[in-house]
Amino acid sequence: MGLLLRIEEAVDAGIGRRRLGYALLALIVVYFLWFPNDTTQSNYAKTVFISGFFYAIMSSSWALLAGIAGQFSFGHMAFMGIGAYVAGLAARDGFAFLTPESVSSVGAIFIGTLVAGLVGLVIGWLLLRLRSAYLALFTIAFSELFRIVMLTEYDYTGGSNGLSLRPLLQIADVDTARQVEYYLMFALLIVCLLALYWVANSPVGLFLRAMREDEDAASALGVNVVRYKILVFVFTSMIVGLAGGIFYSDIGSERIIPEQLEILQMSLIIAYAVIGGMESLIGAAAGAFIARYLLEATREVVITLPFGLTMADGADAFVWEPGAWRYALFGLVMVLTLRFMRNGLLYPIITWFSGRDIVMKETVAKRESDEDHAARLEAGDE
Amino acid sequence: MSEINLELNSIVMRFGGNQAVDHVSFSVVEPQLIGMIGPNGAGKTTLTNVMSGMLKPTNGTIYLNGRRIDGHPPYDVVRAGLGRTFQITRALGRMTVMENMLVPGLAIRPRARQADIEARAHEILDLLTIDHLTNELSRALSGGQRKLLELGRLLMLDPAVIILDEPFAGVHPRLQETIYSYIHRVHEDGKAIILISHNMGAVFELSQRLIVLNNGALIADGEPQAVKSDPAVIEAYLGEDE
């Protein structure tokens, strides 16, 4: 602890935590940019990262919706699905007056994103009078409704086999293709995070937090709660609609299947955000990426036995395949997080780098009762 | 001085069979300090909720400076120039005191520079003796300080008509003095104040005009001394003779 404290003092005195935080962030970005060039990494590892980026977009946008705006929606995956399915259908069957031939893969994704936003507008409007548990139940029902329609209308959607989207890229070489897909998804994550932060740090972000705290009070303070509630649904729906359209256009996955829209999948998005920190966009993104990575990495755990011990079959390593137990462990982590670190496991780190705790220490007055406050005023009057 | 012309025409608010507000009409045309009193259940808070847009009246109209505001959402009513505080304070708990002030400031003046709004917020917080709490989360404030913060947020909106719902309830006497001076100052700024309070001493001391509600109906409206001796008012407070 002594060393850590000394480092902390040095940082406070010199470079400043915020700058150190940005430097660390830049290093992480550089690492991600370099990663595909690491020849020791397999294409599989890149695929894991690509899906990590996708889930980081899902969780961080959900963090804006639920953590910052207080709209605890279970419909996030459904909006993603709308983006992907509509893109797939538009490219295969055409859209409105457009023929299939005239819809490029980019155009299809654009249409999917717009439709996701439109549905977000309708759902946001329908949710205007609903709060907390009612909002959650409504969005669960909406999400299941969408999934079941996708599953049942197999003539159009391919049912449980899923729907293939028009591939976004046409690159013959597998290695090159994987590399381009990796950069594309990473760039999308960065763009989405910047957009989310831009909203969160604008006055709109302030109004959204006010609505989270008390919608009636916010309205009485002049915040147009109708406009911002709808806006946040449209904005986050478009982000996940876009991400879904791109990810399933053979970037991260070759087809969208209804299974992806199950409540379990939505719960995972929520769990990533909760573990990383629901009220922090970068926390939720990091939580999702790390969780996805760990869930992949622990598919098969090889434990080399020490002291020259061997297994009954003569092997010197023990192979553990946790299977579904990974999710059980993951659930345990989430339970512990909720009980002991409500703001997420990454919150202390983010707070430290932001220097918020110093600001609090320096500027926040000691809590005082009405009596103490009154006594202070009396003293001042004399 | 802002223009003031508030007009309530025969406001009725029914919840099922219960008539909470019964054909209430009055108008406010100058920067008056108006006390609104009445026994528990008289309909004071319901009427406040109707006036501030939280409830849509069953019947009747409300005009503020020529604009019809009944049934409009609270954020519209506030923009038209009518603001209110809540009987039970509603601080935005996990936001700092300054953020609590910025929300109304930025909501009604989206094009203003944030620095200007912050400067104005500091002035108001200073007036209310809570400037030292700027960066504190509002949920950490004491009960009286929360009342002060609500009054501060209201000033950020700069409404022409202000409804204060029980501003003294549960507040330390010394902090009540701060609220007193706030009311005087806001009134001197040319705003109309409707003060709802069970603290009769404060109401009679501050008010230039009294409105008395009983069972949802307006039973008296006039100078405090005249209202005090009005038989209907005495009956409402002392109970009916059987």
XYZ file of C-alpha atoms in Angstrom, chain A residues 203 206-207 209-210 212-214 216-217 219-226 279 360 363-365 367-371 373-374 376-378 381, chain B residues 54 74-75 78-79 86 90 92-95 99 102-104 106-107 129-130 132 135-136 140 142-145 153 157 170 172 174-175 178:
68
model
C -27.213 19.283 -21.702
C -28.039 16.272 -17.894
C -31.772 16.231 -18.676
C -30.146 12.048 -15.651
C -32.705 14.434 -14.188
C -33.823 9.160 -14.197
C -33.877 10.768 -10.746
C -37.459 12.058 -10.879
C -42.128 14.669 -12.577
C -39.606 16.954 -10.935
C -40.797 18.137 -16.031
C -41.645 20.765 -13.411
C -38.141 22.178 -13.982
C -38.854 22.731 -17.647
C -37.381 19.544 -19.111
C -39.420 18.354 -22.073
C -39.620 14.791 -20.795
C -41.653 13.580 -23.777
C -23.726 4.569 -15.242
C -15.228 15.633 -3.882
C -14.950 20.920 -2.509
C -17.668 18.970 -0.811
C -18.619 20.370 2.567
C -22.748 16.994 5.797
C -24.579 19.162 8.270
C -27.947 18.970 9.896
C -30.435 21.830 9.750
C -29.357 22.709 13.294
C -26.513 25.006 9.275
C -28.676 27.326 11.385
C -23.435 28.568 11.307
C -25.788 31.259 10.017
C -26.264 32.596 13.564
C -24.884 37.148 11.679
C -49.361 17.680 -13.428
C -45.580 20.894 -16.609
C -42.591 21.823 -18.805
C -43.173 26.472 -16.549
C -42.134 28.058 -19.830
C -43.326 20.373 -3.956
C -37.990 16.375 -4.868
C -32.559 15.098 -8.008
C -30.720 12.897 -5.513
C -27.748 11.520 -7.383
C -26.961 14.837 -9.009
C -26.484 20.112 -11.580
C -28.302 23.692 -14.279
C -31.231 21.464 -15.269
C -33.837 24.263 -15.148
C -30.374 24.962 -19.467
C -33.885 23.612 -20.027
C -26.869 30.230 2.105
C -26.102 26.916 0.416
C -20.832 25.887 -0.057
C -20.543 20.032 -5.572
C -22.418 17.981 -2.991
C -26.687 14.334 1.082
C -30.490 18.055 5.139
C -34.261 18.487 4.916
C -34.106 22.268 5.218
C -31.281 22.547 2.709
C -34.102 25.798 -8.802
C -36.721 29.330 -14.154
C -40.167 20.650 8.902
C -35.434 24.755 11.312
C -33.347 29.880 11.435
C -33.596 28.429 7.920
C -33.843 32.512 5.060
